[in-house]
PDB file of C-alpha atoms in Angstrom:
ATOM      1  CA  UNK A   1     -43.066  25.598 178.936  1.00  0.00           C
ATOM      2  CA  UNK A   2     -39.483  24.669 179.918  1.00  0.00           C
ATOM      3  CA  UNK A   3     -39.246  27.771 182.140  1.00  0.00           C
ATOM      4  CA  UNK A   4     -42.336  26.457 184.143  1.00  0.00           C
ATOM      5  CA  UNK A   5     -40.707  23.042 184.581  1.00  0.00           C
ATOM      6  CA  UNK A   6     -37.375  24.558 185.580  1.00  0.00           C
ATOM      7  CA  UNK A   7     -39.198  26.931 187.923  1.00  0.00           C
ATOM      8  CA  UNK A   8     -41.135  24.045 189.539  1.00  0.00           C
ATOM      9  CA  UNK A   9     -38.127  21.757 189.850  1.00  0.00           C
ATOM     10  CA  UNK A  10     -35.949  24.359 191.237  1.00  0.00           C
ATOM     11  CA  UNK A  11     -38.522  25.312 193.798  1.00  0.00           C
ATOM     12  CA  UNK A  12     -38.845  21.812 194.963  1.00  0.00           C
ATOM     13  CA  UNK A  13     -35.076  21.593 195.317  1.00  0.00           C
ATOM     14  CA  UNK A  14     -34.857  24.893 197.237  1.00  0.00           C
ATOM     15  CA  UNK A  15     -37.701  23.600 199.567  1.00  0.00           C
ATOM     16  CA  UNK A  16     -35.797  20.373 200.065  1.00  0.00           C
ATOM     17  CA  UNK A  17     -32.590  22.220 201.101  1.00  0.00           C
ATOM     18  CA  UNK A  18     -34.744  24.448 203.312  1.00  0.00           C
ATOM     19  CA  UNK A  19     -36.166  21.392 205.094  1.00  0.00           C
ATOM     20  CA  UNK A  20     -32.682  20.067 205.525  1.00  0.00           C
ATOM     21  CA  UNK A  21     -31.685  23.373 207.185  1.00  0.00           C
ATOM     22  CA  UNK A  22     -34.799  23.369 209.399  1.00  0.00           C
ATOM     23  CA  UNK A  23     -34.049  19.698 210.226  1.00  0.00           C
ATOM     24  CA  UNK A  24     -30.674  20.631 211.638  1.00  0.00           C
ATOM     25  CA  UNK A  25     -32.347  23.003 214.006  1.00  0.00           C
ATOM     26  CA  UNK A  26     -35.503  20.853 214.899  1.00  0.00           C
ATOM     27  CA  UNK A  27     -34.108  17.322 215.241  1.00  0.00           C
ATOM     28  CA  UNK A  28     -33.156  16.327 218.900  1.00  0.00           C
ATOM     29  CA  UNK A  29     -29.949  14.397 218.391  1.00  0.00           C
ATOM     30  CA  UNK A  30     -27.076  13.981 216.057  1.00  0.00           C
ATOM     31  CA  UNK A  31     -28.349  10.837 214.185  1.00  0.00           C
ATOM     32  CA  UNK A  32     -31.618  12.322 213.328  1.00  0.00           C
ATOM     33  CA  UNK A  33     -29.966  15.500 212.157  1.00  0.00           C
ATOM     34  CA  UNK A  34     -27.576  13.613 209.995  1.00  0.00           C
ATOM     35  CA  UNK A  35     -30.351  11.567 208.368  1.00  0.00           C
ATOM     36  CA  UNK A  36     -32.597  14.599 207.581  1.00  0.00           C
ATOM     37  CA  UNK A  37     -29.709  16.587 206.239  1.00  0.00           C
ATOM     38  CA  UNK A  38     -28.203  13.959 203.921  1.00  0.00           C
ATOM     39  CA  UNK A  39     -31.483  12.891 202.457  1.00  0.00           C
ATOM     40  CA  UNK A  40     -33.023  16.370 201.932  1.00  0.00           C
ATOM     41  CA  UNK A  41     -29.815  18.059 200.701  1.00  0.00           C
ATOM     42  CA  UNK A  42     -29.100  15.161 198.267  1.00  0.00           C
ATOM     43  CA  UNK A  43     -32.577  15.691 196.784  1.00  0.00           C
ATOM     44  CA  UNK A  44     -32.198  19.402 196.593  1.00  0.00           C
ATOM     45  CA  UNK A  45     -28.758  19.371 194.945  1.00  0.00           C
ATOM     46  CA  UNK A  46     -30.047  16.585 192.638  1.00  0.00           C
ATOM     47  CA  UNK A  47     -32.955  18.633 191.521  1.00  0.00           C
ATOM     48  CA  UNK A  48     -30.770  21.725 191.065  1.00  0.00           C
ATOM     49  CA  UNK A  49     -28.455  19.741 188.809  1.00  0.00           C
ATOM     50  CA  UNK A  50     -31.494  18.372 186.787  1.00  0.00           C
ATOM     51  CA  UNK A  51     -32.477  22.051 186.213  1.00  0.00           C
ATOM     52  CA  UNK A  52     -28.936  22.662 184.996  1.00  0.00           C
ATOM     53  CA  UNK A  53     -29.158  19.730 182.702  1.00  0.00           C
ATOM     54  CA  UNK A  54     -32.497  21.092 181.278  1.00  0.00           C
ATOM     55  CA  UNK A  55     -31.285  24.742 180.962  1.00  0.00           C
ATOM     56  CA  UNK A  56     -28.083  23.918 179.048  1.00  0.00           C
ATOM     57  CA  UNK A  57     -28.787  21.649 176.145  1.00  0.00           C
ATOM     58  CA  UNK A  58     -25.168  20.870 175.438  1.00  0.00           C
ATOM     59  CA  UNK A  59     -24.383  17.217 175.839  1.00  0.00           C
ATOM     60  CA  UNK A  60     -21.380  17.682 177.987  1.00  0.00           C
ATOM     61  CA  UNK A  61     -23.312  19.717 180.566  1.00  0.00           C
ATOM     62  CA  UNK A  62     -26.130  17.178 180.720  1.00  0.00           C
ATOM     63  CA  UNK A  63     -23.635  14.313 181.078  1.00  0.00           C
ATOM     64  CA  UNK A  64     -21.717  16.016 183.871  1.00  0.00           C
ATOM     65  CA  UNK A  65     -24.908  16.852 185.721  1.00  0.00           C
ATOM     66  CA  UNK A  66     -26.205  13.233 185.340  1.00  0.00           C
ATOM     67  CA  UNK A  67     -22.856  11.847 186.557  1.00  0.00           C
ATOM     68  CA  UNK A  68     -22.714  14.220 189.481  1.00  0.00           C
ATOM     69  CA  UNK A  69     -26.331  13.268 190.562  1.00  0.00           C
ATOM     70  CA  UNK A  70     -25.453   9.505 190.209  1.00  0.00           C
ATOM     71  CA  UNK A  71     -22.282   9.794 192.324  1.00  0.00           C
ATOM     72  CA  UNK A  72     -23.968  12.110 194.753  1.00  0.00           C
ATOM     73  CA  UNK A  73     -26.868   9.591 195.277  1.00  0.00           C
ATOM     74  CA  UNK A  74     -24.312   6.736 195.491  1.00  0.00           C
ATOM     75  CA  UNK A  75     -21.873   8.290 197.894  1.00  0.00           C
ATOM     76  CA  UNK A  76     -23.907  10.473 200.241  1.00  0.00           C
ATOM     77  CA  UNK A  77     -25.746   7.688 202.043  1.00  0.00           C
ATOM     78  CA  UNK A  78     -22.409   5.675 202.277  1.00  0.00           C
ATOM     79  CA  UNK A  79     -20.684   8.771 203.790  1.00  0.00           C
ATOM     80  CA  UNK A  80     -23.562   9.501 206.222  1.00  0.00           C
ATOM     81  CA  UNK A  81     -23.557   5.866 207.355  1.00  0.00           C
ATOM     82  CA  UNK A  82     -19.868   5.969 208.016  1.00  0.00           C
ATOM     83  CA  UNK A  83     -20.236   9.173 209.935  1.00  0.00           C
ATOM     84  CA  UNK A  84     -23.107   7.805 212.031  1.00  0.00           C
ATOM     85  CA  UNK A  85     -21.102   4.554 212.746  1.00  0.00           C
ATOM     86  CA  UNK A  86     -18.192   6.430 213.935  1.00  0.00           C
ATOM     87  CA  UNK A  87     -20.430   8.631 216.141  1.00  0.00           C
ATOM     88  CA  UNK A  88     -21.999   5.534 217.562  1.00  0.00           C
ATOM     89  CA  UNK A  89     -18.469   3.931 218.316  1.00  0.00           C
ATOM     90  CA  UNK A  90     -17.570   7.185 220.057  1.00  0.00           C
ATOM     91  CA  UNK A  91     -20.764   6.806 222.191  1.00  0.00           C
ATOM     92  CA  UNK A  92     -22.396  10.038 220.947  1.00  0.00           C
ATOM     93  CA  UNK A  93     -25.690   9.948 222.952  1.00  0.00           C
ATOM     94  CA  UNK A  94     -28.974   9.231 221.417  1.00  0.00           C
ATOM     95  CA  UNK A  95     -32.120  11.043 221.980  1.00  0.00           C
ATOM     96  CA  UNK A  96     -33.764  10.200 225.398  1.00  0.00           C
ATOM     97  CA  UNK A  97     -37.042   9.084 223.720  1.00  0.00           C
ATOM     98  CA  UNK A  98     -35.267   6.607 221.329  1.00  0.00           C
ATOM     99  CA  UNK A  99     -37.246   3.453 221.464  1.00  0.00           C
ATOM    100  CA  UNK A 100     -35.005   0.816 220.081  1.00  0.00           C
ATOM    101  CA  UNK A 101     -31.300   0.353 219.481  1.00  0.00           C
ATOM    102  CA  UNK A 102     -30.837  -2.709 217.291  1.00  0.00           C
ATOM    103  CA  UNK A 103     -27.055  -1.961 216.773  1.00  0.00           C
ATOM    104  CA  UNK A 104     -26.134  -2.004 220.498  1.00  0.00           C
ATOM    105  CA  UNK A 105     -25.459  -5.904 220.666  1.00  0.00           C
ATOM    106  CA  UNK A 106     -23.645  -5.928 217.396  1.00  0.00           C
ATOM    107  CA  UNK A 107     -21.168  -3.299 218.617  1.00  0.00           C
ATOM    108  CA  UNK A 108     -20.650  -4.988 221.992  1.00  0.00           C
ATOM    109  CA  UNK A 109     -19.812  -8.202 220.104  1.00  0.00           C
ATOM    110  CA  UNK A 110     -17.424  -6.478 217.709  1.00  0.00           C
ATOM    111  CA  UNK A 111     -15.726  -4.662 220.644  1.00  0.00           C
ATOM    112  CA  UNK A 112     -15.230  -7.949 222.445  1.00  0.00           C
ATOM    113  CA  UNK A 113     -13.689  -9.498 219.194  1.00  0.00           C
ATOM    114  CA  UNK A 114     -11.423  -6.535 218.798  1.00  0.00           C
ATOM    115  CA  UNK A 115     -10.106  -6.760 222.402  1.00  0.00           C
ATOM    116  CA  UNK A 116      -9.521 -10.531 221.930  1.00  0.00           C
ATOM    117  CA  UNK A 117      -7.477  -9.787 218.709  1.00  0.00           C
ATOM    118  CA  UNK A 118      -5.507  -7.202 220.456  1.00  0.00           C
ATOM    119  CA  UNK A 119      -4.408  -9.565 223.176  1.00  0.00           C
TER     120      UNK A 119
END
């Protein structure tokens, strides 16, 4: 029974990582690629670590796997946000069919404030 559970979880994890790699090829701009990749790969790696925790019944392995999943879920979105924000500040172009850019006014206000502080 455990083998079936591990097989199902690892298959879902492998599919998530496959979708992340397909997303890199299929998405039209940097921001969408980053979003797809971070979400899907975090889920895939988290599921693989869950399988490792199930396979090895040792408490230390399970604790390390849970801690790694926790920190991965905690830090991956923050890192992706910082990368996307830096790309936006560097004016990396968005997809031509992007409907709304809610961040544009905020960036311009912050740029103006920084210029005032520098002078």
